[in-house]
């Protein structure tokens, strides 16, 4: 596994945690995010002679992981229509629970766009590249997602107000 | 709370992972997978005799139409991953492409690796049906011997999707990141083998539909404007032409040197004839109209406002979006672009 680029171990240590962090809101749990990320790194391992020569092997792995995460979420949504399972609060320190609930209502691609663009601060161009679609498509996903999130969060806020 | 403020105040979740343990597991799995690959090749050698028979059958039908006429292999239940074998790429049949209303299509499958022009037996593909795309990944029976590198023949295979294709894109899984064909010339366009718009535009195109008198599709009753300029055809979602006085797009008059600008005349409220009230939206990035307000108001890389909605009006792949009760601008949304056209009167050309 040696080459002119970084070793597989170096790439793994540099990127594994970051990839898990990015895709956990897409798949809905840290455990599933770890499984999907593992798969992406295993794919990279079997091709490391080629992948290791890329300028940024981590970018390739992240792209594979994000697409697999969206497919994972789409498969689960088809198998059990409805909101995605909530992220276990024990797994997550900083994610607000109302956002977690609202994100779970979005279709996987919209969810991925929101996570990558708004939470991870990626430019639209990078999101489009990761999801293999046009920038205009990402904007449309974001537009629809923001509208759904706004309605959902407004509803949460009203429930809280009514509760008090 | 404003949704943008809320999202910007919330970052990614903090997660805690055991990187050492995860690395050890990934390396173990990677090694196992590589060993399995070698195992598949070994098993392929044992099937060499079967392969020879299969190859001979394929070669006997050397031209594509003849093989198609014998009927392609039909898949049983679609699976998410393909049967283990050698990677293959595929394309659709040009003369009989998929249709949005169909739930199956014929793929022409070709072995990816060098094998002296022979693809061999096509195995059951992996089919992943998403909201916007269907990714089909093919393998063919493993052949350990390899061979010279002319392109391999194309073997037809009937793919059952289990659902209506609809407006999903068909893509080749071996061309996606991590796929065996990624980056090769066989995967140009990221392996997208078919887009519904390609077919619907070519096969249907803008056309006049039966319509009630006075409706937005009542082209027969529209004013006689089309003779006066090169109006571009706007339609509803089904490709039915809209009345010219409901939505009219034309270039600026050439004889005044304004041909590079475009004007969209929209009846107000949207969806009504412009005889009562209308708004002009102007695309003039070069400023040929010498109206600085409309040039400045045009945005070639716009962001859709949160309250924008799809009007359902189309010009080929372009969608028209607007904000209800705000006629100050309109948005044209295409596969690779979102443009904002501001409202503004085009100057009179005499």
Short mmCIF file of C-alpha atoms in Angstrom, two decimals:
data_model
loop_
_atom_site.label_atom_id
_atom_site.label_comp_id
_atom_site.label_asym_id
_atom_site.label_seq_id
_atom_site.Cartn_x
_atom_site.Cartn_y
_atom_site.Cartn_z
CA UNK A 1 0.00 0.00 0.00
CA UNK A 2 2.97 2.34 -0.30
CA UNK A 3 3.12 5.02 -2.98
CA UNK A 4 4.06 8.62 -3.58
CA UNK A 5 0.90 9.99 -1.94
CA UNK A 6 -0.27 9.64 1.66
CA UNK A 7 -0.56 6.17 3.15
CA UNK A 8 -4.02 4.70 3.67
CA UNK A 9 -3.51 4.99 7.41
CA UNK A 10 -2.62 8.69 7.15
CA UNK A 11 -5.70 9.38 5.05
CA UNK A 12 -7.90 7.40 7.40
CA UNK A 13 -6.67 9.24 10.49
CA UNK A 14 -7.02 12.60 8.75
CA UNK A 15 -10.51 12.17 7.37
CA UNK A 16 -12.47 9.41 9.09
CA UNK A 17 -13.91 11.46 11.96
CA UNK A 18 -14.74 14.39 9.68
CA UNK A 19 -16.60 12.20 7.21
CA UNK A 20 -18.62 10.56 10.01
CA UNK A 21 -19.48 14.00 11.36
CA UNK A 22 -20.70 15.27 7.99
CA UNK A 23 -22.88 12.30 7.09
CA UNK A 24 -24.37 11.49 10.49
CA UNK A 25 -27.18 14.08 10.08
CA UNK A 26 -27.87 12.62 6.61
CA UNK A 27 -28.23 8.98 7.70
CA UNK A 28 -29.71 9.81 11.11
CA UNK A 29 -27.29 8.15 13.51
CA UNK A 30 -23.60 8.08 14.28
CA UNK A 31 -23.58 4.27 14.14
CA UNK A 32 -24.97 4.23 10.60
CA UNK A 33 -22.65 7.08 9.63
CA UNK A 34 -19.69 5.01 10.84
CA UNK A 35 -20.87 1.99 8.83
CA UNK A 36 -21.26 4.01 5.64
CA UNK A 37 -17.92 5.75 6.18
CA UNK A 38 -16.24 2.41 6.80
CA UNK A 39 -17.58 1.13 3.47
CA UNK A 40 -16.18 4.17 1.67
CA UNK A 41 -12.74 3.66 3.21
CA UNK A 42 -12.83 -0.07 2.38
CA UNK A 43 -13.55 0.81 -1.25
CA UNK A 44 -10.60 3.19 -1.14
CA UNK A 45 -8.38 0.53 0.44
CA UNK A 46 -8.97 -1.93 -2.39
CA UNK A 47 -8.03 0.76 -4.91
CA UNK A 48 -5.41 2.61 -2.90
CA UNK A 49 -2.71 2.22 -5.54
CA UNK A 50 -4.80 4.57 -7.70
CA UNK A 51 -6.73 6.61 -5.11
CA UNK A 52 -3.57 7.29 -3.10
CA UNK A 53 -2.10 9.13 -6.07
CA UNK A 54 -4.94 11.64 -6.23
CA UNK A 55 -4.20 15.18 -5.08
CA UNK A 56 -6.80 14.82 -2.33
CA UNK A 57 -7.67 11.18 -1.66
CA UNK A 58 -9.83 12.34 1.24
CA UNK A 59 -12.06 14.27 -1.16
CA UNK A 60 -12.70 11.09 -3.16
CA UNK A 61 -13.55 9.14 -0.01
CA UNK A 62 -15.82 11.90 1.29
CA UNK A 63 -17.66 12.04 -2.04
CA UNK A 64 -18.22 8.28 -2.08
CA UNK A 65 -19.38 8.37 1.55
CA UNK A 66 -21.84 11.21 0.96
CA UNK A 67 -23.41 9.53 -2.06
CA UNK A 68 -23.64 6.22 -0.22
CA UNK A 69 -25.19 8.06 2.73
CA UNK A 70 -27.89 9.56 0.50
CA UNK A 71 -28.59 6.14 -1.04
CA UNK A 72 -28.68 4.59 2.42
CA UNK A 73 -31.21 7.19 3.55
CA UNK A 74 -33.29 6.73 0.38
CA UNK A 75 -33.38 2.96 0.82
CA UNK A 76 -34.46 3.30 4.43
CA UNK A 77 -37.08 5.87 3.48
CA UNK A 78 -38.54 3.50 0.89
CA UNK A 79 -38.48 0.63 3.34
CA UNK A 80 -40.14 2.65 6.11
CA UNK A 81 -41.75 5.81 4.70
CA UNK A 82 -41.86 8.72 7.09
CA UNK A 83 -39.35 10.80 8.99
CA UNK A 84 -35.89 9.34 9.45
CA UNK A 85 -35.05 8.06 12.92
CA UNK A 86 -33.87 10.73 15.27
CA UNK A 87 -30.22 11.03 16.07
CA UNK A 88 -29.51 9.59 19.47
CA UNK A 89 -28.92 12.64 21.67
CA UNK A 90 -26.27 10.63 23.49
CA UNK A 91 -24.28 10.56 20.27
CA UNK A 92 -24.55 14.21 19.57
CA UNK A 93 -23.54 17.08 21.75
CA UNK A 94 -24.21 20.19 19.76
CA UNK A 95 -27.03 19.34 17.37
CA UNK A 96 -30.26 20.94 18.43
CA UNK A 97 -33.07 18.48 18.87
CA UNK A 98 -35.63 20.53 16.95
CA UNK A 99 -33.34 20.73 13.95
CA UNK A 100 -32.77 16.99 14.24
CA UNK A 101 -36.52 16.40 14.09
CA UNK A 102 -36.99 18.84 11.23
CA UNK A 103 -34.12 17.39 9.19
CA UNK A 104 -35.65 13.94 9.55
CA UNK A 105 -38.71 15.13 7.65
CA UNK A 106 -36.73 16.09 4.56
CA UNK A 107 -36.12 13.79 1.60
CA UNK A 108 -32.51 12.52 1.73
CA UNK A 109 -31.13 14.71 -1.07
CA UNK A 110 -32.64 17.86 0.42
CA UNK A 111 -31.30 16.80 3.81
CA UNK A 112 -27.83 16.28 2.36
CA UNK A 113 -27.90 19.72 0.70
CA UNK A 114 -28.87 21.42 3.96
CA UNK A 115 -26.26 19.53 5.98
CA UNK A 116 -23.44 20.17 3.54
CA UNK A 117 -24.28 23.76 2.64
CA UNK A 118 -25.72 25.20 5.84
CA UNK A 119 -24.19 23.09 8.59
CA UNK A 120 -20.84 22.25 7.02
CA UNK A 121 -20.58 25.59 5.16
CA UNK A 122 -19.76 24.05 1.79
CA UNK A 123 -20.23 26.25 -1.30
CA UNK A 124 -23.11 25.21 -3.55
CA UNK A 125 -20.58 24.20 -6.20
CA UNK A 126 -18.95 21.66 -3.86
CA UNK A 127 -22.33 20.29 -2.78
CA UNK A 128 -23.32 19.83 -6.43
CA UNK A 129 -20.05 18.05 -7.09
CA UNK A 130 -20.46 15.73 -4.10
CA UNK A 131 -24.04 14.85 -5.02
CA UNK A 132 -23.30 14.63 -8.73
CA UNK A 133 -25.93 17.12 -9.79
CA UNK A 134 -26.15 20.65 -11.18
CA UNK A 135 -25.73 23.70 -8.94
CA UNK A 136 -29.24 24.78 -9.92
CA UNK A 137 -30.55 21.46 -8.65
CA UNK A 138 -28.83 22.03 -5.31
CA UNK A 139 -30.39 25.50 -5.08
CA UNK A 140 -33.82 24.07 -5.76
CA UNK A 141 -33.26 21.37 -3.10
CA UNK A 142 -32.11 24.06 -0.64
CA UNK A 143 -35.05 26.27 -1.45
CA UNK A 144 -37.56 23.52 -0.85
CA UNK A 145 -35.74 22.27 2.24
CA UNK A 146 -35.60 25.72 3.83
CA UNK A 147 -39.30 26.16 3.28
CA UNK A 148 -40.08 22.79 4.89
CA UNK A 149 -37.68 23.46 7.77
CA UNK A 150 -39.13 26.92 8.35
CA UNK A 151 -42.65 25.50 8.59
CA UNK A 152 -41.52 22.66 10.82
CA UNK A 153 -39.54 24.89 13.17
CA UNK A 154 -42.39 27.38 13.30
CA UNK A 155 -44.70 24.54 14.30
CA UNK A 156 -42.24 23.45 17.01
CA UNK A 157 -42.10 27.00 18.29
CA UNK A 158 -45.91 27.21 18.44
CA UNK A 159 -46.05 23.92 20.35
CA UNK A 160 -43.59 25.28 22.88
CA UNK A 161 -45.57 28.50 23.20
CA UNK A 162 -48.82 26.56 23.65
CA UNK A 163 -47.12 24.35 26.22
CA UNK A 164 -46.27 27.36 28.32
CA UNK B 1 -36.81 32.44 14.08
CA UNK B 2 -35.51 33.05 10.56
CA UNK B 3 -34.49 29.74 9.05
CA UNK B 4 -31.17 31.03 7.67
CA UNK B 5 -30.25 32.50 11.09
CA UNK B 6 -31.18 29.26 12.75
CA UNK B 7 -29.16 27.12 10.38
CA UNK B 8 -26.12 29.39 10.51
CA UNK B 9 -26.16 29.20 14.30
CA UNK B 10 -26.15 25.39 14.21
CA UNK B 11 -23.07 23.59 13.01
CA UNK B 12 -22.40 19.94 12.42
CA UNK B 13 -22.86 17.63 15.39
CA UNK B 14 -19.84 16.75 17.48
CA UNK B 15 -19.21 13.03 17.29
CA UNK B 16 -16.87 10.78 19.15
CA UNK B 17 -15.25 7.93 17.22
CA UNK B 18 -12.54 5.41 18.02
CA UNK B 19 -10.30 6.00 15.02
CA UNK B 20 -7.77 3.26 15.89
CA UNK B 21 -10.45 0.60 16.16
CA UNK B 22 -12.20 1.85 13.02
CA UNK B 23 -8.92 1.83 11.08
CA UNK B 24 -8.16 -1.74 12.12
CA UNK B 25 -11.64 -2.85 11.04
CA UNK B 26 -11.40 -1.05 7.69
CA UNK B 27 -8.03 -2.64 6.91
CA UNK B 28 -9.32 -6.11 7.85
CA UNK B 29 -12.38 -5.69 5.65
CA UNK B 30 -10.32 -4.26 2.80
CA UNK B 31 -7.95 -7.23 2.89
CA UNK B 32 -10.87 -9.68 2.93
CA UNK B 33 -12.46 -7.93 -0.02
CA UNK B 34 -9.25 -8.08 -2.02
CA UNK B 35 -8.91 -11.79 -1.25
CA UNK B 36 -12.51 -12.34 -2.36
CA UNK B 37 -11.75 -10.63 -5.67
CA UNK B 38 -8.91 -13.05 -6.25
CA UNK B 39 -11.26 -15.87 -5.30
CA UNK B 40 -13.76 -14.78 -7.94
CA UNK B 41 -11.06 -14.94 -10.57
CA UNK B 42 -10.12 -18.45 -9.40
CA UNK B 43 -13.72 -19.58 -9.62
CA UNK B 44 -13.87 -18.08 -13.09
CA UNK B 45 -11.11 -20.44 -14.21
CA UNK B 46 -13.20 -23.42 -13.12
CA UNK B 47 -16.02 -22.11 -15.27
CA UNK B 48 -13.81 -21.71 -18.33
CA UNK B 49 -15.60 -24.48 -20.24
CA UNK B 50 -18.98 -22.87 -19.61
CA UNK B 51 -17.45 -19.57 -20.65
CA UNK B 52 -16.28 -21.01 -23.95
CA UNK B 53 -19.79 -22.27 -24.73
CA UNK B 54 -21.32 -18.96 -23.70
CA UNK B 55 -18.78 -17.04 -25.74
CA UNK B 56 -19.41 -19.18 -28.79
CA UNK B 57 -23.14 -18.48 -28.52
CA UNK B 58 -22.50 -14.78 -28.28
CA UNK B 59 -20.15 -14.77 -31.24
CA UNK B 60 -22.66 -16.68 -33.32
CA UNK B 61 -24.93 -13.65 -33.05
CA UNK B 62 -22.31 -11.19 -34.08
CA UNK B 63 -24.41 -8.23 -35.17
CA UNK B 64 -26.48 -6.34 -32.65
CA UNK B 65 -29.94 -6.31 -34.33
CA UNK B 66 -29.83 -10.07 -34.81
CA UNK B 67 -29.10 -10.60 -31.13
CA UNK B 68 -31.82 -8.16 -30.15
CA UNK B 69 -34.34 -10.00 -32.25
CA UNK B 70 -33.71 -13.17 -30.24
CA UNK B 71 -34.85 -11.28 -27.14
CA UNK B 72 -32.67 -10.17 -24.29
CA UNK B 73 -32.19 -11.96 -21.01
CA UNK B 74 -34.86 -10.96 -18.53
CA UNK B 75 -33.87 -10.18 -14.96
CA UNK B 76 -35.84 -11.65 -12.09
CA UNK B 77 -36.17 -9.66 -8.87
CA UNK B 78 -33.99 -6.54 -8.93
CA UNK B 79 -31.24 -6.57 -6.31
CA UNK B 80 -29.31 -3.66 -4.88
CA UNK B 81 -25.91 -5.13 -5.73
CA UNK B 82 -24.91 -7.11 -8.80
CA UNK B 83 -23.91 -10.75 -8.80
CA UNK B 84 -20.14 -11.07 -8.26
CA UNK B 85 -18.27 -11.04 -11.54
CA UNK B 86 -16.20 -8.83 -13.80
CA UNK B 87 -17.28 -5.22 -14.18
CA UNK B 88 -19.26 -4.16 -17.23
CA UNK B 89 -20.61 -0.89 -18.58
CA UNK B 90 -23.84 -0.44 -20.48
CA UNK B 91 -25.91 1.87 -22.61
CA UNK B 92 -29.47 2.09 -23.79
CA UNK B 93 -30.69 0.95 -27.21
CA UNK B 94 -30.77 4.08 -29.34
CA UNK B 95 -33.66 2.90 -31.50
CA UNK B 96 -35.73 1.70 -28.54
CA UNK B 97 -34.85 3.95 -25.59
CA UNK B 98 -36.52 3.73 -22.17
CA UNK B 99 -39.73 5.67 -21.63
CA UNK B 100 -40.87 7.48 -18.48
CA UNK B 101 -43.97 5.27 -18.33
CA UNK B 102 -42.04 2.01 -18.63
CA UNK B 103 -40.82 -0.12 -15.73
CA UNK B 104 -38.17 -1.96 -17.73
CA UNK B 105 -35.68 -1.24 -20.47
CA UNK B 106 -33.07 -3.03 -22.53
CA UNK B 107 -29.43 -2.33 -21.73
CA UNK B 108 -26.59 -3.17 -24.08
CA UNK B 109 -23.90 -4.49 -21.77
CA UNK B 110 -20.21 -4.56 -22.54
CA UNK B 111 -17.40 -6.07 -20.47
CA UNK B 112 -15.13 -3.32 -19.16
CA UNK B 113 -11.82 -5.16 -19.14
CA UNK B 114 -9.81 -6.45 -22.09
CA UNK B 115 -11.17 -9.76 -23.35
CA UNK B 116 -10.50 -9.90 -27.09
CA UNK B 117 -13.84 -8.33 -27.93
CA UNK B 118 -15.97 -10.81 -25.98
CA UNK B 119 -18.35 -9.69 -23.23
CA UNK B 120 -19.68 -13.12 -22.30
CA UNK B 121 -22.65 -13.93 -20.09
CA UNK B 122 -24.30 -10.99 -18.35
CA UNK B 123 -25.05 -11.55 -14.68
CA UNK B 124 -27.94 -10.17 -12.66
CA UNK B 125 -27.37 -6.43 -12.22
CA UNK B 126 -27.67 -4.30 -9.12
CA UNK B 127 -30.52 -1.80 -9.36
CA UNK B 128 -30.86 1.10 -6.91
CA UNK B 129 -33.99 3.18 -7.44
CA UNK B 130 -33.71 6.68 -5.98
CA UNK B 131 -35.97 9.72 -6.07
CA UNK B 132 -34.20 11.27 -9.03
CA UNK B 133 -32.14 8.50 -10.54
CA UNK B 134 -31.91 4.78 -11.11
CA UNK B 135 -28.38 3.41 -10.86
CA UNK B 136 -27.86 0.10 -12.63
CA UNK B 137 -24.58 -1.76 -12.11
CA UNK B 138 -23.69 -4.69 -14.35
CA UNK B 139 -21.24 -7.53 -14.03
CA UNK B 140 -20.43 -10.28 -16.47
CA UNK B 141 -19.17 -13.77 -15.90
CA UNK B 142 -15.57 -13.65 -14.71
CA UNK B 143 -12.95 -14.50 -17.30
CA UNK B 144 -9.47 -14.90 -15.82
CA UNK B 145 -7.69 -15.15 -19.15
CA UNK B 146 -8.24 -11.60 -20.33
CA UNK B 147 -7.15 -10.91 -23.89
CA UNK B 148 -6.45 -8.15 -26.36
CA UNK B 149 -8.12 -4.82 -26.03
CA UNK B 150 -10.53 -4.11 -28.83
CA UNK B 151 -13.83 -2.94 -27.37
CA UNK B 152 -15.98 -5.88 -26.33
CA UNK B 153 -19.31 -6.72 -27.95
CA UNK B 154 -22.60 -5.48 -26.52
CA UNK B 155 -25.01 -8.02 -25.12
CA UNK B 156 -28.67 -7.06 -24.61
CA UNK B 157 -30.17 -7.51 -21.15
CA UNK B 158 -33.71 -6.64 -20.10
CA UNK B 159 -33.68 -4.75 -16.81
CA UNK B 160 -36.80 -4.90 -14.65
CA UNK B 161 -36.95 -1.89 -12.34
CA UNK B 162 -39.97 -2.90 -10.30
CA UNK B 163 -41.30 0.65 -10.53
CA UNK B 164 -42.22 3.05 -13.30
CA UNK B 165 -39.11 4.92 -14.44
CA UNK B 166 -40.88 8.28 -14.39
CA UNK B 167 -38.58 11.26 -14.61
CA UNK B 168 -35.58 9.55 -13.07
CA UNK B 169 -32.21 9.59 -14.77
CA UNK B 170 -30.68 6.22 -15.69
CA UNK B 171 -27.04 5.93 -14.68
CA UNK B 172 -24.31 3.32 -14.87
CA UNK B 173 -23.14 2.34 -11.38
CA UNK B 174 -19.70 1.36 -12.61
CA UNK B 175 -19.14 4.97 -13.66
CA UNK B 176 -19.85 6.42 -10.24
CA UNK B 177 -17.06 7.26 -7.76
CA UNK B 178 -15.56 4.00 -6.68
CA UNK B 179 -16.93 2.24 -9.76
CA UNK B 180 -14.62 0.16 -11.91
CA UNK B 181 -15.07 2.42 -14.93
CA UNK B 182 -14.76 5.75 -13.15
CA UNK B 183 -12.68 8.21 -15.16
CA UNK B 184 -12.57 6.09 -18.33
CA UNK B 185 -13.84 7.27 -21.70
CA UNK B 186 -16.70 4.77 -21.35
CA UNK B 187 -18.05 6.82 -18.47
CA UNK B 188 -18.29 10.23 -20.07
CA UNK B 189 -21.02 12.38 -18.58
CA UNK B 190 -20.60 10.57 -15.25
CA UNK B 191 -22.22 7.51 -16.75
CA UNK B 192 -25.67 9.05 -17.21
CA UNK B 193 -27.12 6.82 -19.93
CA UNK B 194 -30.53 8.36 -20.36
CA UNK B 195 -32.37 11.48 -19.25
CA UNK B 196 -36.13 11.75 -19.50
CA UNK B 197 -36.00 15.27 -20.87
CA UNK B 198 -33.94 14.09 -23.84
CA UNK B 199 -36.69 11.75 -24.87
CA UNK B 200 -39.65 13.89 -23.97
CA UNK B 201 -38.25 16.90 -25.78
CA UNK B 202 -37.34 14.95 -28.88
CA UNK B 203 -40.39 12.74 -28.97
CA UNK B 204 -43.04 15.19 -27.86
CA UNK B 205 -41.70 18.76 -27.96
CA UNK B 206 -43.92 21.80 -27.64
CA UNK B 207 -47.24 21.03 -29.26
CA UNK B 208 -50.74 22.41 -29.48
CA UNK B 209 -53.22 20.59 -27.25
CA UNK B 210 -56.98 20.47 -27.20
CA UNK B 211 -58.14 23.28 -24.94
CA UNK B 212 -61.25 25.03 -23.76
CA UNK B 213 -61.94 28.37 -25.39
CA UNK B 214 -60.25 31.15 -23.45
CA UNK B 215 -58.03 28.83 -21.40
CA UNK B 216 -54.26 29.36 -21.17
CA UNK B 217 -53.81 26.57 -23.74
CA UNK B 218 -56.30 28.04 -26.24
CA UNK B 219 -53.63 28.73 -28.85
CA UNK B 220 -56.25 28.75 -31.61
CA UNK B 221 -57.81 31.83 -30.04
CA UNK B 222 -54.60 33.73 -29.33
CA UNK B 223 -53.76 37.11 -30.95
CA UNK B 224 -51.70 37.06 -34.12
CA UNK B 225 -48.37 38.00 -32.53
CA UNK B 226 -46.18 35.11 -33.62
CA UNK B 227 -45.79 36.54 -37.13
CA UNK B 228 -44.22 39.68 -35.73
CA UNK B 229 -41.19 38.20 -33.94
CA UNK B 230 -39.35 34.97 -33.20
CA UNK B 231 -41.29 34.05 -30.09
CA UNK B 232 -39.90 31.11 -28.14
CA UNK B 233 -42.37 28.35 -27.29
CA UNK B 234 -43.48 28.18 -23.65
CA UNK B 235 -45.57 25.25 -22.56
CA UNK B 236 -47.19 23.72 -19.52
CA UNK B 237 -45.61 20.69 -17.79
CA UNK B 238 -46.99 18.38 -20.48
CA UNK B 239 -45.48 20.23 -23.40
CA UNK B 240 -48.79 21.89 -24.39
CA UNK B 241 -48.19 25.32 -25.93
CA UNK B 242 -49.36 28.32 -23.93
CA UNK B 243 -51.26 31.20 -25.52
CA UNK B 244 -48.87 33.87 -26.68
CA UNK B 245 -50.66 36.53 -24.65
CA UNK B 246 -50.26 34.49 -21.46
CA UNK B 247 -46.52 34.10 -21.79
CA UNK B 248 -44.43 35.47 -24.65
CA UNK B 249 -40.66 35.47 -24.90
CA UNK B 250 -38.89 37.18 -27.74
CA UNK B 251 -35.47 38.61 -28.49
CA UNK B 252 -35.05 42.37 -28.68
CA UNK B 253 -35.54 43.75 -32.20
CA UNK B 254 -32.45 43.12 -34.31
CA UNK B 255 -32.85 46.23 -36.43
CA UNK B 256 -32.31 48.33 -33.33
CA UNK B 257 -29.24 46.30 -32.34
CA UNK B 258 -31.04 44.75 -29.38
CA UNK B 259 -31.03 41.13 -30.52
CA UNK B 260 -28.87 39.99 -27.63
CA UNK B 261 -31.47 41.01 -25.06
CA UNK B 262 -34.66 39.06 -24.39
CA UNK B 263 -38.06 40.07 -23.11
CA UNK B 264 -40.66 37.93 -21.40
CA UNK B 265 -44.17 39.37 -21.46
CA UNK B 266 -46.34 37.87 -18.74
CA UNK B 267 -50.05 38.45 -18.22
CA UNK B 268 -50.90 39.63 -14.72
CA UNK B 269 -51.94 37.89 -12.64
CA UNK B 270 -49.83 35.06 -14.03
CA UNK B 271 -51.87 32.68 -16.12
CA UNK B 272 -54.22 35.33 -17.51
CA UNK B 273 -54.05 37.04 -20.91
CA UNK B 274 -51.90 40.13 -20.98
CA UNK B 275 -54.65 42.17 -22.66
CA UNK B 276 -55.84 43.43 -19.27
CA UNK B 277 -52.53 43.81 -17.46
CA UNK B 278 -49.00 42.58 -18.14
CA UNK B 279 -45.44 42.82 -16.92
CA UNK B 280 -42.29 42.70 -19.03
CA UNK B 281 -39.26 40.88 -17.62
CA UNK B 282 -35.96 41.69 -19.23
CA UNK B 283 -32.75 39.74 -19.72
CA UNK B 284 -30.18 42.30 -20.76
CA UNK B 285 -26.79 41.44 -19.22
CA UNK B 286 -24.91 43.47 -21.86
CA UNK B 287 -26.97 46.60 -21.41
CA UNK B 288 -28.07 46.91 -25.04
CA UNK B 289 -31.31 48.57 -23.86
CA UNK B 290 -29.27 51.18 -21.96
CA UNK B 291 -31.49 50.69 -18.93
CA UNK B 292 -29.10 50.41 -16.02
CA UNK B 293 -31.84 49.31 -13.63
CA UNK B 294 -32.77 46.24 -15.66
CA UNK B 295 -29.15 45.36 -16.39
CA UNK B 296 -28.30 45.59 -12.70
CA UNK B 297 -31.43 43.64 -11.77
CA UNK B 298 -30.48 40.68 -13.94
CA UNK B 299 -28.65 37.98 -11.97
CA UNK B 300 -27.17 35.08 -13.98
CA UNK B 301 -26.42 33.06 -10.85
CA UNK B 302 -29.36 33.84 -8.65
CA UNK B 303 -30.67 32.26 -5.49
CA UNK B 304 -34.37 31.46 -5.43
CA UNK B 305 -36.24 33.38 -2.74
CA UNK B 306 -37.71 31.20 -0.01
CA UNK B 307 -41.26 32.00 -1.07
CA UNK B 308 -40.72 31.37 -4.79
CA UNK B 309 -42.91 28.71 -6.37
CA UNK B 310 -42.80 26.82 -9.64
CA UNK B 311 -45.36 28.21 -12.08
CA UNK B 312 -45.45 24.89 -13.95
CA UNK B 313 -44.56 26.71 -17.17
CA UNK B 314 -41.68 25.31 -19.19
CA UNK B 315 -39.46 26.08 -22.13
CA UNK B 316 -37.72 22.76 -22.79
CA UNK B 317 -35.70 22.16 -19.61
CA UNK B 318 -36.21 25.68 -18.25
CA UNK B 319 -38.77 26.15 -15.48
CA UNK B 320 -40.41 29.47 -14.66
CA UNK B 321 -40.58 30.36 -10.95
CA UNK B 322 -42.19 33.39 -9.37
CA UNK B 323 -43.20 34.90 -6.06
CA UNK B 324 -46.95 35.36 -5.68
CA UNK B 325 -48.01 38.98 -5.34
CA UNK B 326 -44.52 40.21 -6.17
CA UNK B 327 -44.21 40.95 -9.87
CA UNK B 328 -40.83 42.70 -9.49
CA UNK B 329 -38.85 39.73 -10.84
CA UNK B 330 -39.14 36.24 -12.24
CA UNK B 331 -36.72 33.28 -12.16
CA UNK B 332 -35.72 30.90 -14.93
CA UNK B 333 -34.43 27.66 -13.47
CA UNK B 334 -32.54 25.21 -15.67
CA UNK B 335 -30.37 22.15 -15.07
CA UNK B 336 -27.28 24.29 -14.63
CA UNK B 337 -28.57 27.77 -14.02
CA UNK B 338 -30.90 29.95 -12.00
CA UNK B 339 -31.42 33.39 -13.57
CA UNK B 340 -33.31 36.33 -12.12
CA UNK B 341 -35.00 38.56 -14.70
CA UNK B 342 -36.16 41.91 -13.34
CA UNK B 343 -39.36 43.63 -14.36
CA UNK B 344 -38.77 46.63 -16.61
CA UNK B 345 -40.16 48.03 -19.81
CA UNK B 346 -38.08 47.44 -22.91
CA UNK B 347 -37.56 50.61 -24.95
CA UNK B 348 -39.62 51.18 -28.08
CA UNK B 349 -37.78 50.36 -31.30
CA UNK B 350 -39.06 52.27 -34.33
#
